[in-house]
Short mmCIF file of C-alpha atoms in Angstrom, two decimals:
data_model
loop_
_atom_site.label_atom_id
_atom_site.label_comp_id
_atom_site.label_asym_id
_atom_site.label_seq_id
_atom_site.Cartn_x
_atom_site.Cartn_y
_atom_site.Cartn_z
CA GLY A 28 -103.11 33.83 -20.27
CA VAL A 29 -104.01 29.92 -20.39
CA SER A 30 -100.48 29.36 -21.97
CA ALA A 31 -98.93 31.61 -19.51
CA CYS A 32 -100.25 29.46 -16.64
CA GLY A 33 -99.52 26.12 -18.24
CA THR A 34 -95.79 27.20 -18.70
CA ALA A 35 -95.46 28.34 -15.02
CA GLY A 36 -97.22 24.67 -13.70
CA THR A 37 -95.24 22.63 -16.18
CA PRO A 38 -93.57 19.75 -14.21
CA LYS A 39 -89.93 19.25 -14.38
CA GLN A 40 -90.08 15.68 -16.09
CA LEU A 41 -91.63 17.31 -19.05
CA LEU A 42 -89.46 20.28 -19.53
CA ASP A 43 -86.68 17.52 -19.01
CA ALA A 44 -88.42 15.38 -21.67
CA ARG A 45 -88.47 18.35 -23.96
CA ALA A 46 -84.65 19.16 -23.55
CA ALA A 47 -83.76 15.68 -24.15
CA TYR A 48 -85.83 15.26 -27.26
CA SER A 49 -83.89 18.70 -28.50
CA THR A 50 -80.68 17.12 -27.67
CA ALA A 51 -81.46 14.01 -29.68
CA HIS A 52 -83.00 16.07 -32.62
CA ALA A 53 -79.92 18.19 -32.73
CA GLY A 54 -77.47 15.09 -32.93
CA PRO A 55 -76.99 12.23 -35.19
CA ALA A 56 -80.29 10.66 -34.28
CA ARG A 57 -81.92 12.74 -36.93
CA THR A 58 -80.11 11.08 -39.49
CA LEU A 59 -79.01 7.99 -38.61
CA THR A 60 -81.96 6.81 -36.36
CA PRO A 61 -84.81 8.74 -37.36
CA ALA A 62 -87.21 6.02 -36.44
CA GLU A 63 -86.16 6.16 -32.84
CA LEU A 64 -86.61 10.12 -33.02
CA VAL A 65 -90.08 9.51 -34.28
CA ASP A 66 -90.99 7.36 -31.48
CA ALA A 67 -89.40 9.98 -28.95
CA LYS A 68 -91.30 12.88 -30.58
CA LYS A 69 -94.61 10.69 -30.38
CA ALA A 70 -93.99 10.00 -26.50
CA LEU A 71 -93.22 13.67 -26.15
CA ASP A 72 -96.55 14.76 -28.21
CA GLN A 73 -98.49 12.54 -26.03
CA ALA A 74 -96.72 13.80 -22.84
CA GLU A 75 -97.76 17.29 -23.88
CA GLN A 76 -101.12 15.97 -24.92
CA THR A 77 -101.46 14.55 -21.43
CA PHE A 78 -100.34 17.74 -19.84
CA LEU A 79 -102.83 19.85 -21.78
CA ASP A 80 -105.59 17.27 -20.84
CA ASP A 81 -104.72 16.51 -16.79
CA GLY A 82 -102.42 19.26 -16.10
CA ALA A 83 -99.46 18.48 -13.76
CA SER A 84 -100.82 14.99 -12.97
CA GLY A 85 -99.24 11.69 -12.21
CA LYS A 86 -100.17 10.84 -15.64
CA THR A 87 -98.28 13.74 -17.12
CA VAL A 88 -95.30 13.11 -14.92
CA ASP A 89 -95.08 9.26 -16.16
CA ALA A 90 -95.93 10.10 -19.85
CA ALA A 91 -93.05 12.81 -19.38
CA TYR A 92 -90.79 10.34 -17.99
CA VAL A 93 -91.65 7.74 -20.82
CA ALA A 94 -90.74 10.54 -23.47
CA GLN A 95 -87.53 11.57 -21.88
CA ARG A 96 -86.24 7.92 -21.79
CA ARG A 97 -87.31 7.47 -25.35
CA ALA A 98 -85.78 10.77 -26.31
CA GLU A 99 -82.23 9.63 -24.43
CA ILE A 100 -82.67 6.30 -26.09
CA ALA A 101 -82.76 7.94 -29.44
CA ASP A 102 -79.99 10.07 -28.61
CA ALA A 103 -77.91 7.26 -27.38
CA ARG A 104 -78.45 4.87 -30.63
CA GLY A 105 -77.98 7.90 -32.98
CA ARG A 106 -74.43 8.45 -31.08
CA ILE A 107 -73.70 4.88 -31.03
CA ALA A 108 -74.49 4.58 -35.00
CA ASP A 109 -72.42 7.87 -35.63
CA GLY A 110 -69.55 6.10 -33.71
CA ASN A 111 -69.98 2.85 -35.62
CA ALA A 112 -70.17 4.82 -38.93
CA ALA A 113 -66.66 6.49 -37.75
CA ALA A 114 -64.84 3.39 -36.77
CA VAL A 115 -66.40 1.69 -40.44
CA ARG A 116 -64.77 4.87 -42.09
CA GLY A 117 -61.59 4.69 -39.92
CA THR A 118 -61.35 1.05 -40.93
CA ALA A 119 -61.74 1.55 -44.63
CA GLN A 120 -59.00 4.58 -44.34
CA LEU A 121 -56.78 1.85 -42.50
CA ALA A 122 -57.18 -0.48 -45.16
CA SER A 123 -56.61 1.70 -47.83
CA LEU A 124 -53.55 3.15 -46.30
CA ASN A 125 -52.35 -0.08 -45.85
CA ALA A 126 -52.97 -1.24 -49.61
CA SER A 127 -51.03 2.05 -50.52
CA ARG A 128 -48.22 1.16 -48.17
CA LEU A 129 -48.33 -2.83 -49.64
CA THR A 130 -48.12 -1.42 -53.04
CA ALA A 131 -45.27 0.86 -52.38
CA THR A 132 -43.11 -1.78 -50.59
CA GLU A 133 -43.83 -4.09 -53.55
CA ALA A 134 -42.59 -1.52 -55.76
CA GLU A 135 -39.56 -0.80 -53.59
CA LEU A 136 -39.21 -4.68 -53.46
CA ARG A 137 -39.21 -5.34 -57.23
CA GLN A 138 -36.99 -2.07 -57.32
CA SER A 139 -34.44 -3.45 -55.00
CA ARG A 140 -34.71 -7.08 -56.75
CA GLY A 141 -33.86 -5.51 -60.08
CA GLU A 142 -31.00 -3.66 -58.50
CA VAL A 143 -29.61 -7.00 -56.67
CA ALA A 144 -29.83 -8.97 -60.51
CA ARG A 145 -27.84 -6.24 -62.02
CA THR A 146 -25.56 -6.46 -59.36
CA GLY A 147 -25.05 -10.19 -59.61
CA GLN A 148 -24.77 -9.46 -63.49
CA GLN A 149 -21.92 -6.88 -62.82
CA LEU A 150 -20.15 -9.12 -60.30
CA ALA A 151 -20.53 -12.14 -62.99
CA VAL A 152 -19.00 -9.88 -65.30
CA THR A 153 -16.24 -8.75 -62.79
CA GLY A 154 -15.43 -12.37 -61.78
CA ALA A 155 -15.03 -13.23 -65.35
CA GLU A 156 -12.71 -10.38 -66.03
CA LEU A 157 -10.62 -11.30 -62.74
CA HIS A 158 -10.60 -14.94 -63.70
CA ALA A 159 -9.23 -13.73 -67.10
CA THR A 160 -6.75 -11.57 -65.47
CA GLY A 161 -5.59 -14.23 -63.02
CA LYS A 162 -5.13 -16.59 -65.84
CA ALA A 163 -3.11 -13.79 -67.37
CA LEU A 164 -0.96 -13.06 -64.35
CA VAL A 165 -0.45 -16.99 -63.90
CA HIS A 166 1.05 -16.82 -67.39
CA GLU A 167 3.13 -13.80 -66.74
CA LYS A 168 4.34 -15.34 -63.61
CA GLN A 169 5.32 -18.73 -65.59
CA ALA A 170 7.01 -16.57 -68.13
CA LEU A 171 9.06 -14.56 -65.22
CA VAL A 172 10.20 -17.82 -63.81
CA GLU A 173 11.32 -19.42 -67.17
CA GLU A 174 12.85 -15.99 -67.94
CA LYS A 175 14.71 -16.00 -64.25
CA GLN A 176 15.86 -19.93 -65.04
CA ALA A 177 17.08 -18.80 -68.53
CA ARG A 178 18.87 -15.92 -67.24
CA ALA A 179 20.32 -17.89 -64.43
CA GLN A 180 21.56 -20.77 -66.87
CA ALA A 181 22.71 -17.86 -69.17
CA GLU A 182 24.67 -16.38 -66.19
CA SER A 183 26.27 -19.85 -65.27
CA ARG A 184 27.31 -20.26 -69.00
CA LEU A 185 28.88 -16.82 -69.09
CA LYS A 186 30.80 -17.56 -65.53
CA GLU A 187 31.87 -20.55 -66.99
CA ALA A 188 32.96 -18.89 -70.16
CA MET A 189 34.65 -16.41 -68.17
CA ASP A 190 36.42 -18.78 -65.94
CA LYS A 191 37.78 -20.72 -69.03
CA LEU A 192 38.89 -17.32 -70.58
CA VAL A 193 40.74 -16.20 -67.44
CA LEU A 194 42.26 -19.87 -67.35
CA ALA A 195 43.24 -19.89 -70.78
CA ALA A 196 44.63 -16.09 -70.41
CA SER A 197 46.80 -17.38 -67.53
CA LEU A 198 48.09 -20.37 -69.62
CA SER A 199 49.22 -18.23 -72.02
#
């Protein structure tokens, strides 16, 4: 009977303090800021004892107010700690991802440099081949020019010889 009467006359501030403590206890404050939660529990226990001793007095309302604020502070600091831990994890994941990307980019760069070096070597070989081919072409062109000149000279001598034959045949 005493307990039922005590529950019916429980001040709203004490009910709010109990709810705030339950919220804080269920949240990250339980593991991340346990000292804050212990302080909130002590304040709630004191408010409960004051209620048992003095009923719904001003002293109980004041103690419940303090308990509620301590529970809210514990909850807020727990959530802040949780957010900070999440930020640290996110930063670590980002750093890891950036390191992985950097490693992959460096590997691609090394591969590209190797390809560029191989292509440079191939170009050097092709250039040397073209140079040799160019020299051969120059020699061939010179040989053709010399052959043309020799043919022109031979044709000129042939014409002279034909002209002399025609002249000799017409004289005879």
